[in-house]
Coordinates of C-alpha atoms and ligand atoms in Angstrom, one line a residue:
Chain A
M1160 CA 26.8 51.0 41.0
K1161 CA 26.7 53.6 38.2
H1162 CA 28.8 52.0 36.3
I1163 CA 27.9 48.5 35.9
K1164 CA 24.2 50.5 34.8
F1165 CA 25.9 52.0 32.0
A1166 CA 27.7 48.6 31.2
F1167 CA 24.7 46.9 30.8
N1168 CA 23.4 49.6 28.5
I1169 CA 25.9 49.0 26.0
F1170 CA 25.7 45.3 26.5
N1171 CA 22.1 45.2 25.6
N1172 CA 23.0 47.7 22.6
K1173 CA 24.2 44.4 20.7
L1174 CA 22.5 41.6 22.6
F1175 CA 23.0 39.2 19.6
T1176 CA 26.7 40.1 18.9
N1177 CA 27.2 39.7 22.7
F1178 CA 25.6 36.6 22.6
V1179 CA 27.7 35.2 19.8
L1180 CA 30.6 36.4 21.4
M1181 CA 29.5 34.4 25.1
I1182 CA 28.7 31.6 22.9
Q1183 CA 32.5 31.5 21.4
Y1184 CA 34.1 32.7 24.9
S1185 CA 32.2 29.7 27.4
A1186 CA 33.3 26.9 24.6
A1187 CA 36.7 28.3 25.3
L1188 CA 36.2 28.3 28.9
C1189 CA 34.6 24.7 28.5
I1190 CA 37.2 23.6 27.0
C1191 CA 39.7 24.7 29.4
F1192 CA 38.2 23.6 31.8
I1193 CA 38.0 19.8 30.7
M1194 CA 41.8 20.0 29.8
I1195 CA 42.5 21.3 33.8
S1196 CA 40.4 18.7 34.9
Q1197 CA 42.0 16.0 33.2
Y1198 CA 45.3 17.5 34.2
N1199 CA 44.4 17.3 37.9
A1200 CA 42.6 13.7 37.7
A1201 CA 46.0 12.4 35.7
N1202 CA 48.2 14.2 38.1
E1203 CA 46.4 12.7 41.1
K1204 CA 46.8 9.5 39.9
A1205 CA 50.2 9.9 39.0
Q1206 CA 51.0 11.1 42.6
V1207 CA 49.6 8.2 44.4
F1208 CA 53.1 6.4 42.6
K1209 CA 55.3 9.2 43.0
G1210 CA 56.4 8.0 46.7
L1211 CA 56.7 4.4 45.7
S1212 CA 58.9 5.5 42.5
D1213 CA 62.1 4.7 44.7
I1214 CA 61.4 1.4 45.8
D1215 CA 62.4 -1.7 44.2
G1216 CA 59.7 -3.5 42.7
G1217 CA 56.0 -3.1 41.2
I1218 CA 53.0 -4.3 40.3
F1219 CA 52.9 -8.2 38.6
S1220 CA 49.6 -9.5 36.8
S1221 CA 49.6 -12.6 35.9
D1222 CA 47.6 -13.3 32.3
Y1223 CA 45.8 -16.4 33.9
F1224 CA 42.9 -16.2 36.8
E1225 CA 44.5 -18.8 38.8
F1226 CA 47.8 -19.2 38.6
T1227 CA 49.1 -20.0 42.4
G1228 CA 51.7 -22.5 42.8
N1229 CA 52.7 -22.1 39.3
H1230 CA 56.3 -23.6 38.4
V1231 CA 58.0 -20.3 37.0
L1232 CA 57.3 -18.4 40.4
D1233 CA 58.3 -21.6 42.4
E1234 CA 61.4 -21.0 40.9
I1235 CA 62.2 -18.1 41.6
E1236 CA 60.4 -17.8 44.9
G1237 CA 62.5 -16.1 47.9
N1238 CA 64.0 -13.6 45.5
Y1239 CA 60.8 -11.7 46.0
D1240 CA 58.6 -10.4 48.5
V1241 CA 54.6 -10.2 47.8
I1242 CA 53.0 -7.4 49.6
S1243 CA 49.3 -7.4 49.4
A1244 CA 46.5 -9.4 48.0
S1245 CA 43.4 -8.9 46.4
L1246 CA 39.8 -10.3 47.0
F1247 CA 37.2 -9.5 44.7
L1248 CA 33.9 -10.8 45.9
F1249 CA 30.5 -10.5 44.4
D1250 CA 29.6 -7.2 46.7
I1251 CA 32.9 -5.7 47.3
D1252 CA 37.0 -5.6 46.4
I1253 CA 39.2 -5.9 49.7
L1254 CA 42.6 -5.2 48.4
A1255 CA 45.2 -5.5 51.4
F1256 CA 49.0 -4.5 51.8
D1257 CA 51.4 -5.3 53.9
N1258 CA 52.3 -2.8 57.2
E1259 CA 55.2 -2.2 55.3
F1260 CA 54.0 -0.8 52.2
F1261 CA 51.7 1.6 54.4
S1262 CA 54.9 3.6 55.0
Y1263 CA 54.8 5.0 51.8
F1264 CA 51.3 4.7 50.7
H1265 CA 49.2 6.8 52.7
P1266 CA 46.0 8.2 51.4
N1267 CA 44.3 11.5 52.6
I1268 CA 41.9 10.7 54.9
N1269 CA 38.7 12.6 54.4
Q1270 CA 36.5 10.8 57.3
G1271 CA 37.1 8.3 60.7
K1272 CA 41.2 7.3 60.3
W1273 CA 43.9 5.5 58.4
L1274 CA 45.1 1.7 59.4
S1275 CA 47.9 2.3 60.8
E1276 CA 46.1 4.6 63.2
V1277 CA 43.7 1.9 64.7
E1278 CA 43.7 -0.5 66.9
K1279 CA 43.9 -4.4 66.3
S1280 CA 40.6 -6.3 66.7
A1281 CA 39.9 -9.6 67.3
D1282 CA 35.9 -9.0 66.4
Y1283 CA 36.6 -7.3 62.9
L1284 CA 38.7 -6.1 60.1
P1285 CA 39.4 -2.7 60.1
A1286 CA 39.4 -1.5 56.3
V1287 CA 39.0 2.1 54.4
L1288 CA 36.5 2.6 52.0
T1289 CA 37.7 4.6 49.0
R1290 CA 34.9 6.8 48.5
S1291 CA 32.1 7.3 50.2
V1292 CA 29.5 6.6 47.9
F1293 CA 27.9 3.1 48.3
G1294 CA 25.4 3.7 50.8
L1295 CA 28.4 2.8 53.1
G1296 CA 29.4 5.0 55.8
L1297 CA 31.9 5.7 58.3
N1298 CA 31.8 2.6 61.2
D1299 CA 29.2 0.6 59.4
I1300 CA 29.9 -3.2 59.7
I1301 CA 29.7 -5.2 56.7
E1302 CA 29.5 -9.0 56.3
V1303 CA 31.1 -10.9 53.7
S1304 CA 32.4 -14.5 53.1
S1305 CA 35.4 -15.4 51.5
R1306 CA 35.7 -17.0 48.0
F1307 CA 37.2 -19.8 48.7
D1308 CA 35.1 -20.9 52.0
Y1309 CA 31.3 -19.8 51.7
N1310 CA 30.9 -21.1 55.4
K1311 CA 32.9 -18.6 56.4
S1312 CA 32.1 -15.1 57.1
V1313 CA 33.8 -11.9 58.3
K1314 CA 32.8 -8.8 59.7
I1315 CA 34.5 -5.6 57.8
K1316 CA 34.3 -2.6 59.6
I1317 CA 34.9 0.9 58.1
V1318 CA 37.5 2.4 60.4
G1319 CA 38.2 5.6 57.2
I1320 CA 37.2 6.9 54.0
Q1321 CA 39.5 8.2 51.8
S1322 CA 39.1 12.0 50.3
T1323 CA 40.1 11.2 47.2
N1324 CA 38.5 8.2 45.2
L1325 CA 42.2 6.8 43.7
S1326 CA 43.4 3.5 44.9
I1327 CA 46.0 1.3 44.0
D1328 CA 44.4 -1.3 41.8
L1329 CA 45.5 -4.5 41.6
N1330 CA 43.6 -5.9 39.1
V1331 CA 44.1 -3.5 36.1
G1332 CA 47.4 -4.3 34.2
G1333 CA 47.3 -1.1 32.4
T1334 CA 48.5 1.5 34.9
G1335 CA 48.2 0.3 38.1
I1336 CA 46.0 3.1 39.1
T1337 CA 42.6 3.8 38.7
S1338 CA 40.4 5.9 39.6
S1339 CA 36.8 4.7 40.7
D1340 CA 35.1 7.5 38.4
I1341 CA 36.0 5.2 35.8
V1342 CA 33.3 2.6 36.6
Q1343 CA 31.8 5.4 38.8
S1344 CA 27.8 4.1 38.6
D1345 CA 28.0 0.5 38.7
S1346 CA 31.3 0.3 40.8
K1347 CA 31.6 -1.6 43.7
P1348 CA 32.7 -0.6 46.8
R1349 CA 36.4 -1.0 47.6
L1350 CA 38.0 -1.4 50.6
I1351 CA 41.6 -1.5 51.8
V1352 CA 42.9 -3.5 54.8
D1353 CA 46.0 -4.7 56.5
R1354 CA 47.3 -7.9 55.1
E1355 CA 48.4 -9.1 58.4
A1356 CA 44.6 -8.8 60.2
A1357 CA 43.3 -9.7 56.5
I1358 CA 44.9 -13.2 57.1
Y1359 CA 43.7 -13.2 60.6
H1360 CA 40.4 -12.7 59.7
I1361 CA 39.8 -13.9 56.2
G1362 CA 42.2 -16.7 56.3
S1363 CA 45.4 -18.0 54.8
D1364 CA 43.8 -16.9 51.1
Y1365 CA 45.4 -13.5 51.9
E1366 CA 48.8 -15.4 52.2
K1367 CA 48.9 -16.4 48.8
I1368 CA 49.8 -14.5 45.6
T1369 CA 46.7 -13.0 43.7
M1370 CA 46.0 -12.4 40.0
S1371 CA 47.9 -9.1 40.6
S1372 CA 50.1 -8.2 43.3
L1373 CA 52.9 -5.8 44.8
I1374 CA 55.9 -6.9 44.8
L1375 CA 59.0 -5.6 46.3
T1376 CA 62.3 -7.0 44.7
N1377 CA 65.9 -5.7 43.7
D1378 CA 67.0 -8.9 41.9
Q1379 CA 66.9 -8.1 37.8
E1380 CA 66.8 -11.5 36.9
T1381 CA 63.7 -12.0 39.5
I1382 CA 62.2 -8.9 37.2
S1383 CA 63.2 -10.1 34.1
N1384 CA 61.2 -13.7 34.9
L1385 CA 58.3 -11.8 36.6
R1386 CA 58.2 -9.9 33.0
N1387 CA 58.7 -12.9 31.3
F1388 CA 55.6 -14.5 33.1
G1389 CA 53.2 -12.4 33.4
Y1390 CA 52.8 -8.7 33.4
F1391 CA 55.3 -6.6 35.4
R1392 CA 55.6 -2.8 35.7
S1393 CA 58.2 -0.9 38.2
F1394 CA 56.6 1.5 40.5
N1395 CA 58.9 3.8 38.7
E1396 CA 57.4 3.0 35.5
I1397 CA 53.7 3.3 37.0
Y1398 CA 54.9 6.7 37.9
E1399 CA 56.3 7.8 34.8
S1400 CA 53.3 6.7 32.4
G1401 CA 51.0 8.4 34.8
I1402 CA 52.5 11.3 34.2
E1403 CA 53.3 10.8 30.0
D1404 CA 49.2 10.0 30.6
R1405 CA 48.8 13.5 32.3
N1406 CA 50.5 15.4 29.8
S1407 CA 49.2 13.5 26.7
R1408 CA 45.7 14.7 28.1
V1409 CA 46.9 18.3 28.5
L1410 CA 48.8 18.0 25.0
F1411 CA 45.5 16.5 23.5
F1412 CA 43.5 19.4 24.7
L1413 CA 45.8 22.2 24.6
P1414 CA 45.5 23.4 20.6
F1415 CA 41.7 23.6 21.4
V1416 CA 42.2 25.4 24.1
I1417 CA 44.5 27.7 22.8
L1418 CA 42.4 27.9 19.4
L1419 CA 39.5 28.5 21.0
L1420 CA 40.6 31.4 23.5
A1421 CA 42.5 32.7 20.7
V1422 CA 39.3 33.0 18.5
S1423 CA 37.1 34.2 21.5
I1424 CA 39.4 36.5 22.9
S1425 CA 40.0 38.6 19.6
G1426 CA 36.3 38.4 19.1
L1427 CA 35.9 40.1 22.1
I1428 CA 39.3 42.3 21.7
G1429 CA 37.0 43.3 18.2
C1430 CA 33.4 43.9 20.2
T1431 CA 35.1 45.8 22.9
T1432 CA 36.8 48.0 20.3
L1433 CA 33.6 48.4 18.3
A1434 CA 31.7 49.3 21.7
A1435 CA 33.8 51.6 22.4
I1436 CA 33.9 53.9 18.9
R1437 CA 30.6 52.9 18.9
N1438 CA 29.1 54.5 22.1
M1439 CA 32.0 57.6 21.4
K1440 CA 28.6 59.7 20.9
K1441 CA 27.2 58.6 24.8
F1442 CA 31.2 58.6 26.7
A1443 CA 31.6 62.1 25.6
T1444 CA 28.3 63.2 27.1
L1445 CA 28.8 61.5 29.9
M1446 CA 32.2 63.4 30.1
M1447 CA 31.0 66.2 29.7
I1448 CA 28.3 66.4 32.5
G1449 CA 31.3 65.1 34.7
F1450 CA 32.4 61.7 34.2
G1451 CA 36.0 61.3 34.1
K1452 CA 38.0 59.2 31.8
S1453 CA 38.4 56.8 34.3
D1454 CA 34.9 55.9 34.7
I1455 CA 34.6 55.5 31.2
A1456 CA 37.3 52.8 31.1
K1457 CA 35.4 51.4 34.5
I1458 CA 31.9 50.9 32.4
M1459 CA 34.2 49.0 29.9
V1460 CA 35.6 46.9 32.2
F1461 CA 32.2 46.6 33.5
Y1462 CA 31.2 45.4 30.0
L1463 CA 33.4 43.0 29.2
M1464 CA 32.7 41.6 33.1
I1465 CA 29.5 40.8 32.1
I1466 CA 30.6 38.9 29.1
S1467 CA 32.7 37.1 30.9
I1468 CA 30.4 36.0 33.7
Y1469 CA 27.6 35.3 32.0
S1470 CA 30.3 33.2 29.5
S1471 CA 31.3 31.6 32.6
L1472 CA 27.9 30.7 34.1
L1473 CA 26.9 29.0 30.6
A1474 CA 30.5 27.0 30.4
I1475 CA 29.9 25.8 33.9
I1476 CA 26.6 24.6 32.9
I1477 CA 27.7 23.0 29.8
Y1478 CA 30.8 21.7 31.5
F1479 CA 28.5 19.9 33.9
L1480 CA 26.6 18.5 31.1
L1481 CA 29.2 17.4 29.1
I1482 CA 30.8 15.3 32.5
N1483 CA 27.6 14.0 33.2
S1484 CA 27.1 12.9 29.5
N1485 CA 28.8 9.1 29.5
I1486 CA 31.6 10.5 27.0
P1487 CA 34.2 8.3 27.8
L1488 CA 37.0 10.6 27.5
L1489 CA 35.8 13.1 30.3
H1490 CA 34.7 10.3 32.9
S1491 CA 37.5 11.4 34.8
S1492 CA 37.0 14.9 34.8
S1493 CA 34.7 15.9 37.8
M1494 CA 37.5 17.7 40.2
L1495 CA 36.0 20.9 38.9
I1496 CA 35.6 23.3 41.8
K1497 CA 38.9 22.9 43.4
M1498 CA 41.0 23.8 40.4
N1499 CA 39.3 26.0 38.6
S1500 CA 39.0 28.5 41.5
F1501 CA 42.5 29.2 40.9
V1502 CA 42.3 28.9 37.2
M1503 CA 39.1 30.7 36.3
P1504 CA 40.0 34.3 37.8
L1505 CA 43.4 34.0 36.3
I1506 CA 42.0 33.3 32.9
F1507 CA 39.3 35.9 33.7
L1508 CA 42.1 38.8 34.4
L1509 CA 43.7 38.1 31.4
T1510 CA 40.8 38.1 29.1
V1511 CA 39.9 41.4 30.6
I1512 CA 43.3 42.6 30.6
F1513 CA 44.0 41.5 26.9
T1514 CA 40.9 42.6 25.7
V1515 CA 40.3 46.5 27.5
F1516 CA 44.3 47.4 26.4
I1517 CA 43.3 48.7 22.8
P1518 CA 39.9 50.0 23.4
L1519 CA 40.9 51.6 26.3
N1520 CA 43.8 53.1 24.2
I1521 CA 42.0 54.1 21.8
L1522 CA 39.7 56.0 24.3
K1523 CA 43.4 57.5 25.9
K1524 CA 44.0 59.1 22.8
Q1525 CA 40.9 61.0 22.6
Q1526 CA 40.6 64.2 23.2
L1527 CA 37.5 65.1 24.7
I1528 CA 36.4 68.2 22.7
E1529 CA 37.6 66.4 19.6
I1530 CA 34.9 63.9 20.2
I1531 CA 32.3 66.6 20.7
R1532 CA 33.3 68.6 18.0
R1533 CA 33.2 65.5 15.8
E1534 CA 30.0 63.6 16.8
F1535 CA 28.4 66.9 17.3
Y1536 CA 29.0 69.6 15.2
Chain B
M545 CA 34.0 85.2 38.3
I546 CA 35.9 84.3 34.8
K547 CA 38.5 86.1 33.7
I548 CA 40.2 86.0 30.2
T549 CA 43.5 87.5 29.8
N550 CA 45.4 87.4 26.5
L551 CA 43.7 83.8 25.4
T552 CA 44.9 82.4 22.1
K553 CA 43.9 78.9 20.9
T554 CA 45.7 77.8 18.1
Y555 CA 44.4 74.3 15.7
Y556 CA 47.2 72.4 14.1
S557 CA 45.9 70.5 11.8
D558 CA 47.6 68.6 8.6
N559 CA 51.0 69.7 9.7
K560 CA 50.3 73.5 8.6
K561 CA 51.9 76.3 10.8
G562 CA 48.7 76.4 13.1
F563 CA 45.8 78.4 13.0
K564 CA 44.7 80.7 15.6
A565 CA 40.8 80.2 16.3
L566 CA 41.7 83.0 19.5
N567 CA 43.8 85.4 18.9
S568 CA 44.6 87.6 22.4
V569 CA 41.0 87.6 24.2
D570 CA 40.4 89.7 27.1
I571 CA 37.1 89.6 28.6
E572 CA 35.7 89.4 32.0
I573 CA 32.8 87.7 33.2
H574 CA 31.2 88.4 36.4
S575 CA 29.1 86.7 38.4
G576 CA 25.6 87.2 38.0
E577 CA 25.9 88.2 34.0
M578 CA 23.8 87.2 31.3
L579 CA 26.4 87.6 28.3
A580 CA 26.2 87.1 24.5
I581 CA 29.3 86.0 22.4
T582 CA 27.7 86.8 18.8
G583 CA 30.0 86.8 15.9
V584 CA 30.0 85.1 12.0
S585 CA 30.2 81.7 12.1
G586 CA 34.0 80.7 12.2
S587 CA 35.1 83.8 14.6
G588 CA 36.2 81.3 17.3
K589 CA 32.6 81.7 19.6
S590 CA 32.5 77.8 20.3
T591 CA 36.1 77.5 20.8
L592 CA 35.8 80.3 23.4
L593 CA 33.0 78.4 24.7
H594 CA 34.7 75.0 25.2
I595 CA 37.3 76.5 27.1
L596 CA 35.4 78.1 29.3
A597 CA 33.4 74.6 30.2
C598 CA 36.4 73.2 31.1
L599 CA 35.6 70.9 27.8
D600 CA 39.3 72.1 26.1
K601 CA 42.4 73.2 28.5
A602 CA 45.0 73.6 25.7
Y603 CA 45.3 76.8 25.1
E604 CA 48.2 79.8 25.5
G605 CA 47.3 83.0 27.8
S606 CA 45.2 82.8 31.3
V607 CA 41.6 81.6 31.9
T608 CA 40.5 81.7 35.6
L609 CA 37.2 80.4 36.7
D610 CA 37.0 81.4 40.7
N611 CA 40.8 82.2 40.5
K612 CA 41.6 78.6 39.4
E613 CA 43.9 78.5 36.2
L614 CA 41.6 76.1 34.3
S615 CA 44.9 74.7 31.6
K616 CA 46.9 73.6 35.1
L617 CA 44.1 71.7 36.8
S618 CA 44.3 67.9 35.9
D619 CA 41.4 66.1 33.5
F620 CA 40.1 64.7 37.3
K621 CA 39.8 68.1 38.8
L622 CA 37.7 69.3 35.4
A623 CA 35.1 67.1 35.0
A624 CA 34.5 67.7 38.7
I625 CA 34.0 71.2 37.8
R626 CA 31.9 70.4 34.4
N627 CA 30.0 68.2 37.2
N628 CA 29.6 71.0 40.1
D629 CA 30.3 74.6 38.8
V630 CA 29.8 74.9 34.9
S631 CA 27.6 73.0 32.7
I632 CA 26.7 73.5 29.2
V633 CA 24.2 73.3 26.3
L634 CA 24.9 72.9 23.1
Q635 CA 22.7 73.1 19.9
D636 CA 22.7 69.4 19.2
F637 CA 21.0 68.6 23.0
M638 CA 23.8 65.8 23.6
L639 CA 20.9 63.6 25.3
I640 CA 21.6 59.8 25.7
D641 CA 18.7 58.5 23.3
D642 CA 17.9 55.3 24.4
Y643 CA 17.2 56.6 28.1
S644 CA 14.1 58.4 29.5
V645 CA 13.8 61.8 30.5
F646 CA 14.2 61.1 33.9
D647 CA 17.6 59.4 33.5
N648 CA 19.2 62.0 31.6
V649 CA 18.4 64.2 33.7
M650 CA 19.6 62.3 36.7
F651 CA 23.0 61.3 35.3
P652 CA 25.5 64.0 36.7
L653 CA 23.6 63.3 39.9
L654 CA 25.1 59.7 39.9
L655 CA 28.5 61.3 40.6
H656 CA 27.2 63.0 43.9
K657 CA 26.7 61.5 47.0
M658 CA 22.3 62.0 47.7
N659 CA 20.2 59.0 48.3
R660 CA 17.7 58.0 45.9
K661 CA 14.7 60.2 47.0
E662 CA 17.5 63.5 47.2
R663 CA 18.1 62.4 43.4
N664 CA 14.6 62.0 42.8
K665 CA 13.5 65.5 44.0
R666 CA 16.3 67.4 42.5
V667 CA 15.6 65.5 38.6
Y668 CA 11.8 66.8 39.7
E669 CA 12.4 70.5 40.1
A670 CA 14.9 70.8 37.5
L671 CA 12.4 69.6 35.1
E672 CA 9.8 71.4 36.5
Q673 CA 12.0 74.7 35.5
V674 CA 12.0 74.0 32.1
D675 CA 8.6 72.8 32.0
M676 CA 9.1 69.1 31.3
V677 CA 7.8 67.2 34.1
A678 CA 4.7 65.8 32.2
N679 CA 7.3 64.0 29.7
I680 CA 9.3 63.0 32.7
K681 CA 8.8 58.7 31.6
Q682 CA 9.1 59.5 27.9
S683 CA 12.4 57.9 26.2
A684 CA 14.8 61.3 25.0
N685 CA 14.6 60.0 21.2
T686 CA 10.9 60.0 21.2
L687 CA 10.9 64.2 22.1
S688 CA 10.9 67.1 19.9
G689 CA 13.8 69.4 19.2
G690 CA 12.4 72.4 21.6
E691 CA 12.0 69.5 24.1
K692 CA 15.0 68.0 23.9
Q693 CA 16.8 71.2 24.4
R694 CA 15.0 72.1 27.5
V695 CA 15.9 68.3 29.2
A696 CA 19.0 69.2 27.9
I697 CA 19.0 72.3 30.2
A698 CA 17.2 70.5 33.1
R699 CA 20.3 68.1 33.1
A700 CA 22.5 71.1 32.8
I701 CA 20.9 72.6 36.1
V702 CA 20.1 70.1 37.8
T703 CA 23.4 69.9 39.8
K704 CA 22.8 73.7 40.5
P705 CA 26.2 74.7 38.8
R706 CA 27.1 78.4 39.1
Y707 CA 27.8 79.2 35.5
L708 CA 25.5 77.8 32.4
F709 CA 27.1 78.2 28.9
A710 CA 25.0 77.5 25.8
D711 CA 26.6 76.9 22.1
E712 CA 23.7 78.0 19.7
P713 CA 20.9 76.6 22.1
T714 CA 18.1 78.0 19.7
G715 CA 20.3 77.2 16.4
S716 CA 17.7 74.2 15.4
L717 CA 14.8 75.2 17.2
D718 CA 11.4 77.3 15.4
T719 CA 10.6 80.8 16.9
K720 CA 8.2 79.5 19.5
N721 CA 10.8 77.2 21.0
T722 CA 13.4 79.6 20.8
E723 CA 11.3 81.8 22.8
A724 CA 10.5 79.3 25.5
V725 CA 14.5 78.2 25.8
M726 CA 15.0 82.0 25.9
Q727 CA 12.6 82.7 28.8
I728 CA 13.9 80.0 30.8
L729 CA 17.6 80.9 30.2
E730 CA 16.5 84.4 31.3
K731 CA 14.7 82.9 35.0
L732 CA 17.7 80.8 35.7
N733 CA 20.0 84.2 35.2
E734 CA 17.7 86.0 37.6
T735 CA 18.0 83.2 40.6
G736 CA 21.8 84.1 39.9
I737 CA 23.1 81.8 37.6
T738 CA 25.9 83.3 35.2
V739 CA 25.1 82.4 31.5
V740 CA 26.5 82.8 28.9
I741 CA 25.1 82.2 25.2
V742 CA 26.8 82.3 22.1
S743 CA 24.6 82.7 19.2
H744 CA 24.7 84.3 15.6
E745 CA 20.9 85.5 15.8
K746 CA 20.5 88.8 16.7
D747 CA 17.1 88.5 18.6
V748 CA 18.6 85.8 21.2
A749 CA 21.4 88.1 21.6
D750 CA 19.7 91.0 22.0
R751 CA 18.0 89.8 25.2
C752 CA 21.4 89.5 27.0
K753 CA 22.3 92.4 29.4
R754 CA 25.8 92.1 27.5
K755 CA 27.4 91.7 24.2
I756 CA 30.4 90.9 22.7
E757 CA 31.1 90.1 19.2
M758 CA 34.1 88.2 17.5
L759 CA 35.8 88.5 14.6
D760 CA 38.5 86.2 13.4
G761 CA 39.3 85.4 16.9
R762 CA 39.4 88.7 18.4
I763 CA 36.7 90.4 20.1
I764 CA 35.5 93.4 17.6
N765 CA 33.3 95.4 20.5
Ligands
ADP2200 N1 39.7 70.8 15.4 C1 39.7 72.0 14.7 N2 41.0 71.6 13.4 C2 41.0 73.0 13.0 N3 40.3 73.7 13.0 C3 39.6 74.1 13.8 C4 38.7 73.1 14.5 N4 38.2 73.2 15.2 C5 37.7 74.3 15.0 N5 38.3 75.2 14.1 C6 38.2 76.5 13.4 O1 38.2 77.5 14.3 C7 37.7 78.3 13.6 C8 36.5 78.8 14.5 O2 35.5 77.5 14.9 P1 34.8 77.8 16.0 O3 34.9 78.2 17.1 O4 33.8 76.6 15.9 O5 33.6 79.3 15.7 P2 32.2 79.7 15.5 O6 31.6 78.7 16.6 O7 32.3 80.7 15.7 O8 31.6 79.0 14.0 C9 37.0 77.7 12.5 O9 37.3 78.4 11.2 C10 36.9 76.7 12.3 O10 37.1 75.7 11.1
MG2201 MG1 30.1 77.2 16.5

């Protein structure tokens, strides 16, 4: 407590300088948070495809909205297996995958169960919700009508909710993966179902290839046909592009992070060194009445901690304002707590170690009696 | 008891041969004494006092305080002695300006295990001894020289040390304040504290029961 008391005294003595320092440091921290969460978001997306990268196959999407029965595909039919289907309804999107696929793809479930653990039912179609925010909850039953047959309605029961909101999105040609964060506010609920069950409940619509599909094939000619006809990317390509995306995000932010951290840490070093020199008289007085050098070192460390803690709080506030501010670049940067709980103490520690090194060395080299003679005679 | 034998202190500056500020000094200071060290400026009085007050352990010869050889103690132990057994008062008061009188006197007690109530009581008692209770809330930088020196003395005695060293305690005070400070030091000595005063003022030195005069780092009588 006594050290903190003196640390606050030193902090308050140069309030304005400390405030400038804190702004600098929190800017550095904030951009660092953003970088890390961008890394995390992109990495998590890429990892969805990591398990699939060994499979021969990929995502195929056509340039045409309705292409069922197209002759090009007819020609190569039999050379590939379609293992997915998607149904985009007015209120919800339903993605269906073959059982086979589920042995590769098994998202983390937050509530309820994953599809392979649920019994088949004649009354409803079991589905896993990719995120829990749509006013939908576990065990809710929703009724939808098929896009193809409006008279037919299907009951869908939510048996599980994913812990992350990532899903394999068959509608996006780009990466094939999406985080619902991208369309956070106005996106529709996305449900994952078993294709066999979907065929049973919704009907033969689900047997056909849809606009985008997961396709299994090891025939190179078929793949090149698919590439010519529409858009095809192998699971491995998708995984690699995900990793590339992740790395390029980090590379984009890294120079800013390094620059800002360098600027703010040198500022901190300068100021703590100055604080140590300026407060030498005070420190000598404290030592004269019995404080040890370690007490003085603790005061300096606490002084730095005060700046760091205030800066981090500021950084967290700014960060939350930024990610809620509709800046497109920052949309997927929401996973703050999980990753920063590890990174923040690390940055803290490094900053304190770096910053306190010079002033503590200065203090260490000073003989108490020399300070007293210099300052008080 | 303090026993100084063959004490030599050499200052090495500017790569010169070294300057002996103290040269083979022998003194015994008995418990409960009130001792004055006099001498012209530059004779080594402050140097001696700093060694006694555990501020400087780089010396040759022997200085024992209650049979402990000071140069052999760690910085940590010396700090503990400064906090518990010895206190020093300087001409330039050494108060921490941006704190109140209360805080300044209380600081040494921060290193003691005691509760707030006990601590407040000790601060109050110390300030009573120097007649500064009325100024308890005042900020240190608003005090006059005489008041500052009284607060510095209160801070020195708040830990109930057995030795009190004062380096020119009246050096920057007028006669009225000098008298007040001397009376306080005399009263403290009466309570059993060993008091050592460094002063080149004859009036001040004459009030002590024993006097030592120094010249060029040696005791001359
Ligand atoms: N750090 C130092 N380096 C070199 N010489 C010093 C140092 N401190 C004191 N001295 C010299 O030591 C001598 C004794 O100083 P001091 O003990 O302060 O004398 P006094 O208190 O009797 O005036 C003086 O000549 C002074 O110049
Ligand atoms: Mg002197």
